């Protein structure tokens, strides 16, 4: 990993979410803020918003030694809401060998952890989760059509 790229990525990952917290009007804990966004009382600030905005900003840097991943957790949990975040890794490494960059958890103050050491979430690649969801929808649709 190029040290200058790592430093630039770290700076963006720490500073940009603080700007987003102001734009998103963060004043409450994440789950309360989610409810306010879903009710239309706040503009943005769901985990998917943080992920979209942070990964978009990091992609602008066109890193050569780093890869950016969209991680998803809890997609099949009955008890916990689905959660998305950015995971950064060395080029050509998967997200499990990366570092979680999660500004949602602390309302713009970056939480970070090696992916496999995250105490709260087990992360999967976005594409894998959505492929699983498409398969599940197709099964449900096929069952409905055969009735």
CSV table of N, CA and C in Angstrom, one decimal:
chain,number,residue,atom,x,y,z
A,1,UNK,N,0.9,-1.2,0.0
A,1,UNK,CA,0.0,0.0,0.0
A,1,UNK,C,0.9,1.2,0.0
A,2,UNK,N,0.6,2.1,-0.9
A,2,UNK,CA,1.3,3.4,-1.0
A,2,UNK,C,1.0,4.2,0.3
A,3,UNK,N,2.0,4.7,1.0
A,3,UNK,CA,1.8,5.4,2.2
A,3,UNK,C,1.0,6.7,2.0
A,4,UNK,N,1.3,7.4,0.9
A,4,UNK,CA,0.6,8.7,0.7
A,4,UNK,C,-0.9,8.4,0.4
A,5,UNK,N,-1.2,7.3,-0.3
A,5,UNK,CA,-2.6,7.0,-0.6
A,5,UNK,C,-3.3,6.6,0.7
A,6,UNK,N,-2.6,5.8,1.6
A,6,UNK,CA,-3.2,5.4,2.8
A,6,UNK,C,-3.4,6.6,3.7
A,7,UNK,N,-2.5,7.6,3.7
A,7,UNK,CA,-2.7,8.8,4.5
A,7,UNK,C,-3.9,9.6,4.0
A,8,UNK,N,-4.0,9.7,2.7
A,8,UNK,CA,-5.1,10.5,2.0
A,8,UNK,C,-6.4,9.8,2.3
A,9,UNK,N,-6.5,8.5,2.2
A,9,UNK,CA,-7.7,7.8,2.5
A,9,UNK,C,-8.1,7.9,3.9
A,10,UNK,N,-7.1,7.9,4.8
A,10,UNK,CA,-7.4,8.0,6.3
A,10,UNK,C,-8.0,9.4,6.6
A,11,UNK,N,-7.3,10.4,6.0
A,11,UNK,CA,-7.8,11.8,6.2
A,11,UNK,C,-9.2,12.0,5.7
A,12,UNK,N,-9.5,11.5,4.5
A,12,UNK,CA,-10.8,11.6,4.0
A,12,UNK,C,-11.9,10.9,4.9
A,13,UNK,N,-11.5,9.7,5.2
A,13,UNK,CA,-12.4,8.8,6.0
A,13,UNK,C,-12.7,9.4,7.4
A,14,UNK,N,-11.8,10.2,7.9
A,14,UNK,CA,-12.1,10.9,9.2
A,14,UNK,C,-12.8,12.2,9.0
A,15,UNK,N,-12.3,13.0,8.1
A,15,UNK,CA,-12.8,14.4,7.9
A,15,UNK,C,-14.1,14.5,7.2
A,16,UNK,N,-14.3,13.8,6.1
A,16,UNK,CA,-15.5,13.9,5.3
A,16,UNK,C,-16.8,13.5,6.0
A,17,UNK,N,-16.8,12.4,6.8
A,17,UNK,CA,-18.0,12.1,7.6
A,17,UNK,C,-18.4,13.3,8.5
A,18,UNK,N,-17.4,14.0,9.0
A,18,UNK,CA,-17.8,15.1,9.9
A,18,UNK,C,-18.6,16.2,9.1
A,19,UNK,N,-18.2,16.4,7.9
A,19,UNK,CA,-18.9,17.3,7.0
A,19,UNK,C,-20.3,16.8,6.7
A,20,UNK,N,-20.4,15.5,6.5
A,20,UNK,CA,-21.7,14.8,6.2
A,20,UNK,C,-22.6,15.0,7.4
A,21,UNK,N,-22.1,14.8,8.6
A,21,UNK,CA,-22.9,14.9,9.8
A,21,UNK,C,-23.6,16.3,9.9
A,22,UNK,N,-22.9,17.3,9.4
A,22,UNK,CA,-23.5,18.6,9.4
A,22,UNK,C,-24.6,18.7,8.3
A,23,UNK,N,-24.3,18.2,7.1
A,23,UNK,CA,-25.3,18.1,6.0
A,23,UNK,C,-26.5,17.3,6.4
A,24,UNK,N,-26.3,16.2,7.1
A,24,UNK,CA,-27.4,15.3,7.5
A,24,UNK,C,-28.1,15.8,8.7
A,25,UNK,N,-27.6,16.8,9.3
A,25,UNK,CA,-28.3,17.4,10.5
A,25,UNK,C,-28.3,16.3,11.7
A,26,UNK,N,-27.2,15.7,11.9
A,26,UNK,CA,-27.1,14.7,13.0
A,26,UNK,C,-27.2,15.3,14.3
A,27,UNK,N,-28.1,15.0,15.1
A,27,UNK,CA,-28.3,15.4,16.5
A,27,UNK,C,-28.7,14.3,17.5
A,28,UNK,N,-29.0,13.2,16.9
A,28,UNK,CA,-29.5,12.0,17.7
A,28,UNK,C,-28.6,10.8,17.4
A,29,UNK,N,-28.8,9.7,18.3
A,29,UNK,CA,-28.1,8.5,18.0
A,29,UNK,C,-28.6,7.9,16.6
A,30,UNK,N,-27.8,7.0,16.0
A,30,UNK,CA,-28.1,6.6,14.7
A,30,UNK,C,-29.5,6.0,14.5
A,31,UNK,N,-30.0,5.2,15.3
A,31,UNK,CA,-31.4,4.6,15.1
A,31,UNK,C,-32.5,5.6,15.2
A,32,UNK,N,-32.3,6.6,16.1
A,32,UNK,CA,-33.3,7.7,16.2
A,32,UNK,C,-33.2,8.5,14.9
A,33,UNK,N,-32.0,8.8,14.5
A,33,UNK,CA,-31.8,9.6,13.2
A,33,UNK,C,-32.5,8.8,12.1
A,34,UNK,N,-32.2,7.5,12.0
A,34,UNK,CA,-32.9,6.7,10.9
A,34,UNK,C,-34.4,6.9,10.9
A,35,UNK,N,-35.0,6.9,12.1
A,35,UNK,CA,-36.4,7.0,12.2
A,35,UNK,C,-36.8,8.4,11.6
A,36,UNK,N,-36.1,9.5,12.0
A,36,UNK,CA,-36.4,10.8,11.5
A,36,UNK,C,-36.2,10.9,10.0
A,37,UNK,N,-35.2,10.3,9.5
A,37,UNK,CA,-35.1,10.3,8.0
A,37,UNK,C,-36.2,9.6,7.4
A,38,UNK,N,-36.6,8.4,7.9
A,38,UNK,CA,-37.7,7.7,7.3
A,38,UNK,C,-39.1,8.4,7.4
A,39,UNK,N,-39.2,9.3,8.4
A,39,UNK,CA,-40.4,10.1,8.6
A,39,UNK,C,-40.4,11.4,7.8
A,40,UNK,N,-39.2,11.7,7.2
A,40,UNK,CA,-39.0,12.9,6.4
A,40,UNK,C,-38.6,14.1,7.2
A,41,UNK,N,-38.3,13.9,8.4
A,41,UNK,CA,-37.9,15.1,9.3
A,41,UNK,C,-36.5,15.4,9.1
A,42,UNK,N,-35.6,14.5,8.6
A,42,UNK,CA,-34.2,14.8,8.4
A,42,UNK,C,-33.9,14.4,6.9
A,43,UNK,N,-32.9,15.1,6.3
A,43,UNK,CA,-32.7,14.9,4.9
A,43,UNK,C,-32.1,13.6,4.5
A,44,UNK,N,-31.1,13.2,5.2
A,44,UNK,CA,-30.3,12.0,4.9
A,44,UNK,C,-29.6,11.5,6.2
A,45,UNK,N,-29.0,10.4,6.1
A,45,UNK,CA,-28.2,9.9,7.2
A,45,UNK,C,-28.4,8.5,7.6
A,46,UNK,N,-29.1,7.7,6.7
A,46,UNK,CA,-29.2,6.3,6.8
A,46,UNK,C,-27.8,5.7,6.5
A,47,UNK,N,-27.5,4.5,7.0
A,47,UNK,CA,-26.2,4.0,6.7
A,47,UNK,C,-25.9,3.9,5.2
A,48,UNK,N,-26.9,3.7,4.4
A,48,UNK,CA,-26.7,3.6,3.0
A,48,UNK,C,-26.3,5.0,2.4
A,49,UNK,N,-26.8,6.1,3.0
A,49,UNK,CA,-26.4,7.4,2.6
A,49,UNK,C,-24.9,7.7,2.9
A,50,UNK,N,-24.5,7.3,4.2
A,50,UNK,CA,-23.1,7.5,4.6
A,50,UNK,C,-22.2,6.7,3.6
A,51,UNK,N,-22.6,5.4,3.3
A,51,UNK,CA,-21.8,4.5,2.5
A,51,UNK,C,-21.7,5.1,1.1
A,52,UNK,N,-22.8,5.5,0.5
A,52,UNK,CA,-22.8,6.1,-0.8
A,52,UNK,C,-21.9,7.3,-0.9
A,53,UNK,N,-22.1,8.2,0.0
A,53,UNK,CA,-21.4,9.5,0.0
A,53,UNK,C,-19.9,9.2,0.2
A,54,UNK,N,-19.5,8.4,1.2
A,54,UNK,CA,-18.1,8.2,1.5
A,54,UNK,C,-17.4,7.4,0.4
A,55,UNK,N,-18.0,6.4,-0.1
A,55,UNK,CA,-17.4,5.6,-1.2
A,55,UNK,C,-17.2,6.4,-2.4
A,56,UNK,N,-18.2,7.3,-2.7
A,56,UNK,CA,-18.1,8.2,-3.9
A,56,UNK,C,-17.0,9.1,-3.7
A,57,UNK,N,-16.8,9.7,-2.5
A,57,UNK,CA,-15.7,10.6,-2.3
A,57,UNK,C,-14.4,9.9,-2.4
A,58,UNK,N,-14.3,8.7,-1.8
A,58,UNK,CA,-13.0,8.0,-1.8
A,58,UNK,C,-12.7,7.6,-3.3
A,59,UNK,N,-13.6,7.2,-4.1
A,59,UNK,CA,-13.4,6.8,-5.5
A,59,UNK,C,-12.8,8.0,-6.3
A,60,UNK,N,-13.2,9.2,-5.9
A,60,UNK,CA,-12.6,10.4,-6.6
A,60,UNK,C,-11.1,10.4,-6.6
A,61,UNK,N,-10.5,9.8,-5.6
A,61,UNK,CA,-9.1,9.8,-5.4
A,61,UNK,C,-8.4,8.8,-6.4
A,62,UNK,N,-9.1,7.9,-7.0
A,62,UNK,CA,-8.5,6.9,-8.0
A,62,UNK,C,-7.3,6.3,-7.4
A,63,UNK,N,-7.4,5.7,-6.2
A,63,UNK,CA,-6.3,5.0,-5.6
A,63,UNK,C,-5.8,3.9,-6.5
A,64,UNK,N,-4.5,3.7,-6.5
A,64,UNK,CA,-3.8,2.6,-7.2
A,64,UNK,C,-3.5,1.4,-6.4
A,65,UNK,N,-3.3,1.7,-5.1
A,65,UNK,CA,-2.9,0.6,-4.2
A,65,UNK,C,-4.0,0.1,-3.2
A,66,UNK,N,-5.1,0.7,-3.4
A,66,UNK,CA,-6.2,0.4,-2.4
A,66,UNK,C,-7.5,0.1,-3.2
A,67,UNK,N,-8.3,-0.8,-2.7
A,67,UNK,CA,-9.6,-1.1,-3.2
A,67,UNK,C,-10.7,-0.7,-2.2
A,68,UNK,N,-11.8,-0.3,-2.8
A,68,UNK,CA,-12.9,0.1,-2.0
A,68,UNK,C,-14.1,-0.9,-2.1
A,69,UNK,N,-14.7,-1.3,-1.0
A,69,UNK,CA,-15.7,-2.3,-1.1
A,69,UNK,C,-17.0,-1.8,-0.4
A,70,UNK,N,-18.1,-2.2,-0.8
A,70,UNK,CA,-19.4,-1.9,-0.1
A,70,UNK,C,-19.7,-3.2,0.7
A,71,UNK,N,-19.7,-3.0,2.0
A,71,UNK,CA,-20.0,-4.2,2.8
A,71,UNK,C,-21.4,-4.1,3.4
A,72,UNK,N,-22.1,-5.3,3.5
A,72,UNK,CA,-23.4,-5.3,4.1
A,72,UNK,C,-23.4,-6.4,5.2
A,73,UNK,N,-24.1,-6.0,6.2
A,73,UNK,CA,-24.3,-7.0,7.4
A,73,UNK,C,-25.8,-7.1,7.7
A,74,UNK,N,-26.1,-8.2,8.3
A,74,UNK,CA,-27.5,-8.4,8.9
A,74,UNK,C,-28.6,-8.5,7.8
A,75,UNK,N,-28.2,-8.8,6.6
A,75,UNK,CA,-29.2,-8.8,5.5
A,75,UNK,C,-30.3,-9.9,5.7
A,76,UNK,N,-29.9,-10.9,6.5
A,76,UNK,CA,-30.9,-12.0,6.7
A,76,UNK,C,-31.3,-12.2,8.2
A,77,UNK,N,-31.1,-11.1,9.0
A,77,UNK,CA,-31.4,-11.2,10.4
A,77,UNK,C,-32.9,-10.7,10.6
A,78,UNK,N,-33.5,-11.5,11.5
A,78,UNK,CA,-34.9,-11.1,11.9
A,78,UNK,C,-34.9,-10.0,13.0
A,79,UNK,N,-33.7,-9.9,13.7
A,79,UNK,CA,-33.7,-9.1,14.9
A,79,UNK,C,-32.9,-7.8,14.7
A,80,UNK,N,-32.1,-7.7,13.7
A,80,UNK,CA,-31.2,-6.5,13.5
A,80,UNK,C,-31.5,-5.9,12.1
A,81,UNK,N,-31.4,-4.6,12.0
A,81,UNK,CA,-31.6,-4.0,10.6
A,81,UNK,C,-30.3,-4.2,9.8
A,82,UNK,N,-30.6,-4.3,8.5
A,82,UNK,CA,-29.5,-4.4,7.5
A,82,UNK,C,-28.6,-3.1,7.7
A,83,UNK,N,-27.3,-3.3,7.5
A,83,UNK,CA,-26.3,-2.2,7.7
A,83,UNK,C,-25.3,-2.3,6.5
A,84,UNK,N,-25.0,-1.1,6.0
A,84,UNK,CA,-24.0,-1.0,5.0
A,84,UNK,C,-22.9,-0.1,5.4
A,85,UNK,N,-21.7,-0.3,4.9
A,85,UNK,CA,-20.6,0.6,5.1
A,85,UNK,C,-19.5,0.4,4.1
A,86,UNK,N,-18.5,1.3,4.1
A,86,UNK,CA,-17.3,1.2,3.2
A,86,UNK,C,-16.3,0.3,3.9
A,87,UNK,N,-15.6,-0.5,3.2
A,87,UNK,CA,-14.5,-1.3,3.6
A,87,UNK,C,-13.4,-1.0,2.6
A,88,UNK,N,-12.2,-0.7,3.2
A,88,UNK,CA,-11.0,-0.4,2.3
A,88,UNK,C,-10.0,-1.5,2.5
A,89,UNK,N,-9.3,-1.9,1.4
A,89,UNK,CA,-8.3,-3.0,1.5
A,89,UNK,C,-7.2,-2.7,0.6
A,90,UNK,N,-6.1,-3.4,0.7
A,90,UNK,CA,-5.0,-3.4,-0.3
A,90,UNK,C,-5.6,-3.8,-1.6
A,91,UNK,N,-5.0,-3.3,-2.7
A,91,UNK,CA,-5.4,-3.7,-4.0
A,91,UNK,C,-5.5,-5.2,-4.2
A,92,UNK,N,-6.6,-5.7,-4.7
A,92,UNK,CA,-6.9,-7.1,-5.1
A,92,UNK,C,-7.0,-8.0,-3.8
A,93,UNK,N,-7.3,-7.3,-2.7
A,93,UNK,CA,-7.7,-8.1,-1.5
A,93,UNK,C,-9.2,-8.0,-1.3
A,94,UNK,N,-9.8,-9.0,-0.8
A,94,UNK,CA,-11.2,-8.9,-0.5
A,94,UNK,C,-11.5,-8.1,0.7
A,95,UNK,N,-12.8,-7.9,0.9
A,95,UNK,CA,-13.2,-7.0,2.1
A,95,UNK,C,-12.8,-7.6,3.4
A,96,UNK,N,-12.7,-8.9,3.5
A,96,UNK,CA,-12.4,-9.6,4.7
A,96,UNK,C,-11.0,-9.3,5.2
A,97,UNK,N,-10.1,-8.9,4.3
A,97,UNK,CA,-8.8,-8.5,4.6
A,97,UNK,C,-8.6,-7.0,4.7
A,98,UNK,N,-9.7,-6.3,4.8
A,98,UNK,CA,-9.7,-4.8,4.8
A,98,UNK,C,-10.0,-4.2,6.2
A,99,UNK,N,-10.3,-3.0,6.1
A,99,UNK,CA,-10.6,-2.2,7.3
A,99,UNK,C,-12.0,-1.6,7.1
A,100,UNK,N,-12.9,-1.8,8.1
A,100,UNK,CA,-14.2,-1.2,8.1
A,100,UNK,C,-14.1,0.3,8.4
A,101,UNK,N,-14.8,1.1,7.6
A,101,UNK,CA,-14.8,2.6,7.8
A,101,UNK,C,-16.3,2.9,7.9
A,102,UNK,N,-16.8,3.0,9.2
A,102,UNK,CA,-18.2,3.2,9.4
A,102,UNK,C,-18.5,4.5,10.2
A,103,UNK,N,-18.9,5.5,9.5
A,103,UNK,CA,-19.2,6.8,10.2
A,103,UNK,C,-20.7,6.8,10.7
A,104,UNK,N,-21.5,5.9,10.3
A,104,UNK,CA,-22.9,5.9,10.8
A,104,UNK,C,-23.0,5.6,12.3
A,105,UNK,N,-22.2,4.6,12.7
A,105,UNK,CA,-22.4,4.2,14.1
A,105,UNK,C,-22.2,5.3,15.2
A,106,UNK,N,-21.4,6.3,14.9
A,106,UNK,CA,-21.1,7.3,15.8
A,106,UNK,C,-21.5,8.7,15.3
A,107,UNK,N,-22.4,8.7,14.4
A,107,UNK,CA,-23.0,10.0,13.9
A,107,UNK,C,-21.9,10.9,13.3
A,108,UNK,N,-21.0,10.3,12.5
A,108,UNK,CA,-20.0,11.1,11.8
A,108,UNK,C,-18.6,11.0,12.3
A,109,UNK,N,-18.5,10.5,13.6
A,109,UNK,CA,-17.1,10.2,14.1
A,109,UNK,C,-16.8,8.8,13.7
A,110,UNK,N,-15.8,8.6,12.9
A,110,UNK,CA,-15.5,7.4,12.2
A,110,UNK,C,-15.2,6.2,13.2
A,111,UNK,N,-15.9,5.1,13.0
A,111,UNK,CA,-15.6,3.9,13.7
A,111,UNK,C,-14.8,3.1,12.6
A,112,UNK,N,-13.6,2.5,13.1
A,112,UNK,CA,-12.8,1.7,12.2
A,112,UNK,C,-12.4,0.5,12.9
A,113,UNK,N,-12.2,-0.6,12.1
A,113,UNK,CA,-11.7,-1.9,12.7
A,113,UNK,C,-11.3,-2.8,11.5
A,114,UNK,N,-10.4,-3.7,11.8
A,114,UNK,CA,-10.2,-4.7,10.8
A,114,UNK,C,-11.5,-5.5,10.6
A,115,UNK,N,-11.8,-5.8,9.4
A,115,UNK,CA,-13.2,-6.3,9.1
A,115,UNK,C,-13.5,-7.5,9.9
A,116,UNK,N,-12.6,-8.5,10.1
A,116,UNK,CA,-12.9,-9.7,10.8
A,116,UNK,C,-12.9,-9.5,12.3
A,117,UNK,N,-12.4,-8.3,12.8
A,117,UNK,CA,-12.4,-8.0,14.2
A,117,UNK,C,-13.6,-7.1,14.6
A,118,UNK,N,-14.4,-6.7,13.7
A,118,UNK,CA,-15.5,-5.8,14.0
A,118,UNK,C,-16.4,-6.5,15.1
A,119,UNK,N,-16.6,-5.9,16.2
A,119,UNK,CA,-17.3,-6.5,17.3
A,119,UNK,C,-18.8,-6.6,17.1
A,120,UNK,N,-19.3,-5.8,16.1
A,120,UNK,CA,-20.8,-5.7,16.0
A,120,UNK,C,-21.4,-6.3,14.7
A,121,UNK,N,-20.6,-6.5,13.7
A,121,UNK,CA,-21.1,-7.0,12.4
A,121,UNK,C,-20.2,-8.0,11.7
A,122,UNK,N,-20.9,-8.9,11.0
A,122,UNK,CA,-20.2,-9.8,10.0
A,122,UNK,C,-20.5,-9.3,8.6
A,123,UNK,N,-19.4,-8.9,7.9
A,123,UNK,CA,-19.6,-8.2,6.7
A,123,UNK,C,-19.5,-9.1,5.5
A,124,UNK,N,-20.4,-8.9,4.5
A,124,UNK,CA,-20.4,-9.6,3.2
A,124,UNK,C,-20.3,-8.6,2.1
A,125,UNK,N,-19.8,-9.0,0.9
A,125,UNK,CA,-19.8,-8.0,-0.2
A,125,UNK,C,-21.3,-7.7,-0.7
A,126,UNK,N,-21.5,-6.5,-1.0
A,126,UNK,CA,-22.8,-5.9,-1.5
A,126,UNK,C,-23.3,-6.8,-2.6
A,127,UNK,N,-22.5,-7.1,-3.6
A,127,UNK,CA,-23.0,-7.9,-4.7
A,127,UNK,C,-23.5,-9.3,-4.3
A,128,UNK,N,-22.8,-9.9,-3.4
A,128,UNK,CA,-23.1,-11.2,-2.9
A,128,UNK,C,-24.5,-11.2,-2.2
A,129,UNK,N,-24.7,-10.2,-1.4
A,129,UNK,CA,-26.0,-10.0,-0.6
A,129,UNK,C,-27.1,-9.8,-1.6
A,130,UNK,N,-26.9,-9.0,-2.6
A,130,UNK,CA,-28.0,-8.7,-3.5
A,130,UNK,C,-28.3,-9.8,-4.4
A,131,UNK,N,-27.3,-10.6,-4.8
A,131,UNK,CA,-27.5,-11.9,-5.5
A,131,UNK,C,-28.4,-12.8,-4.7
A,132,UNK,N,-28.1,-12.9,-3.4
A,132,UNK,CA,-28.8,-13.8,-2.5
A,132,UNK,C,-30.3,-13.3,-2.5
A,133,UNK,N,-30.5,-12.0,-2.4
A,133,UNK,CA,-31.8,-11.5,-2.3
A,133,UNK,C,-32.6,-11.7,-3.6
A,134,UNK,N,-31.9,-11.6,-4.7
A,134,UNK,CA,-32.6,-11.9,-6.0
A,134,UNK,C,-33.0,-13.3,-6.1
A,135,UNK,N,-32.2,-14.2,-5.6
A,135,UNK,CA,-32.5,-15.7,-5.6
A,135,UNK,C,-33.7,-15.9,-4.7
A,136,UNK,N,-33.7,-15.3,-3.6
A,136,UNK,CA,-34.8,-15.5,-2.6
A,136,UNK,C,-36.1,-15.0,-3.2
A,137,UNK,N,-36.1,-13.8,-3.8
A,137,UNK,CA,-37.3,-13.3,-4.5
A,137,UNK,C,-37.8,-14.2,-5.6
A,138,UNK,N,-36.9,-14.7,-6.4
A,138,UNK,CA,-37.2,-15.6,-7.5
A,138,UNK,C,-37.9,-16.9,-6.9
A,139,UNK,N,-37.4,-17.4,-5.8
A,139,UNK,CA,-38.0,-18.6,-5.2
A,139,UNK,C,-39.4,-18.3,-4.7
A,140,UNK,N,-39.6,-17.2,-4.1
A,140,UNK,CA,-40.9,-16.8,-3.6
A,140,UNK,C,-41.9,-16.6,-4.8
A,141,UNK,N,-41.4,-15.9,-5.8
A,141,UNK,CA,-42.2,-15.7,-7.0
A,141,UNK,C,-42.6,-17.0,-7.7
A,142,UNK,N,-41.7,-17.9,-7.8
A,142,UNK,CA,-41.9,-19.2,-8.4
A,142,UNK,C,-42.9,-20.0,-7.6
A,143,UNK,N,-42.8,-20.0,-6.3
A,143,UNK,CA,-43.8,-20.7,-5.4
A,143,UNK,C,-45.2,-20.1,-5.6
A,144,UNK,N,-45.3,-18.8,-5.7
A,144,UNK,CA,-46.6,-18.1,-5.8
A,144,UNK,C,-47.2,-18.5,-7.2
A,145,UNK,N,-46.4,-18.6,-8.2
A,145,UNK,CA,-46.9,-18.9,-9.6
A,145,UNK,C,-47.3,-20.3,-9.7
A,146,UNK,N,-46.8,-21.2,-8.9
A,146,UNK,CA,-47.1,-22.7,-9.0
A,146,UNK,C,-48.3,-23.0,-8.2
A,147,UNK,N,-48.8,-22.1,-7.4
A,147,UNK,CA,-50.0,-22.3,-6.6
A,147,UNK,C,-51.3,-22.2,-7.4
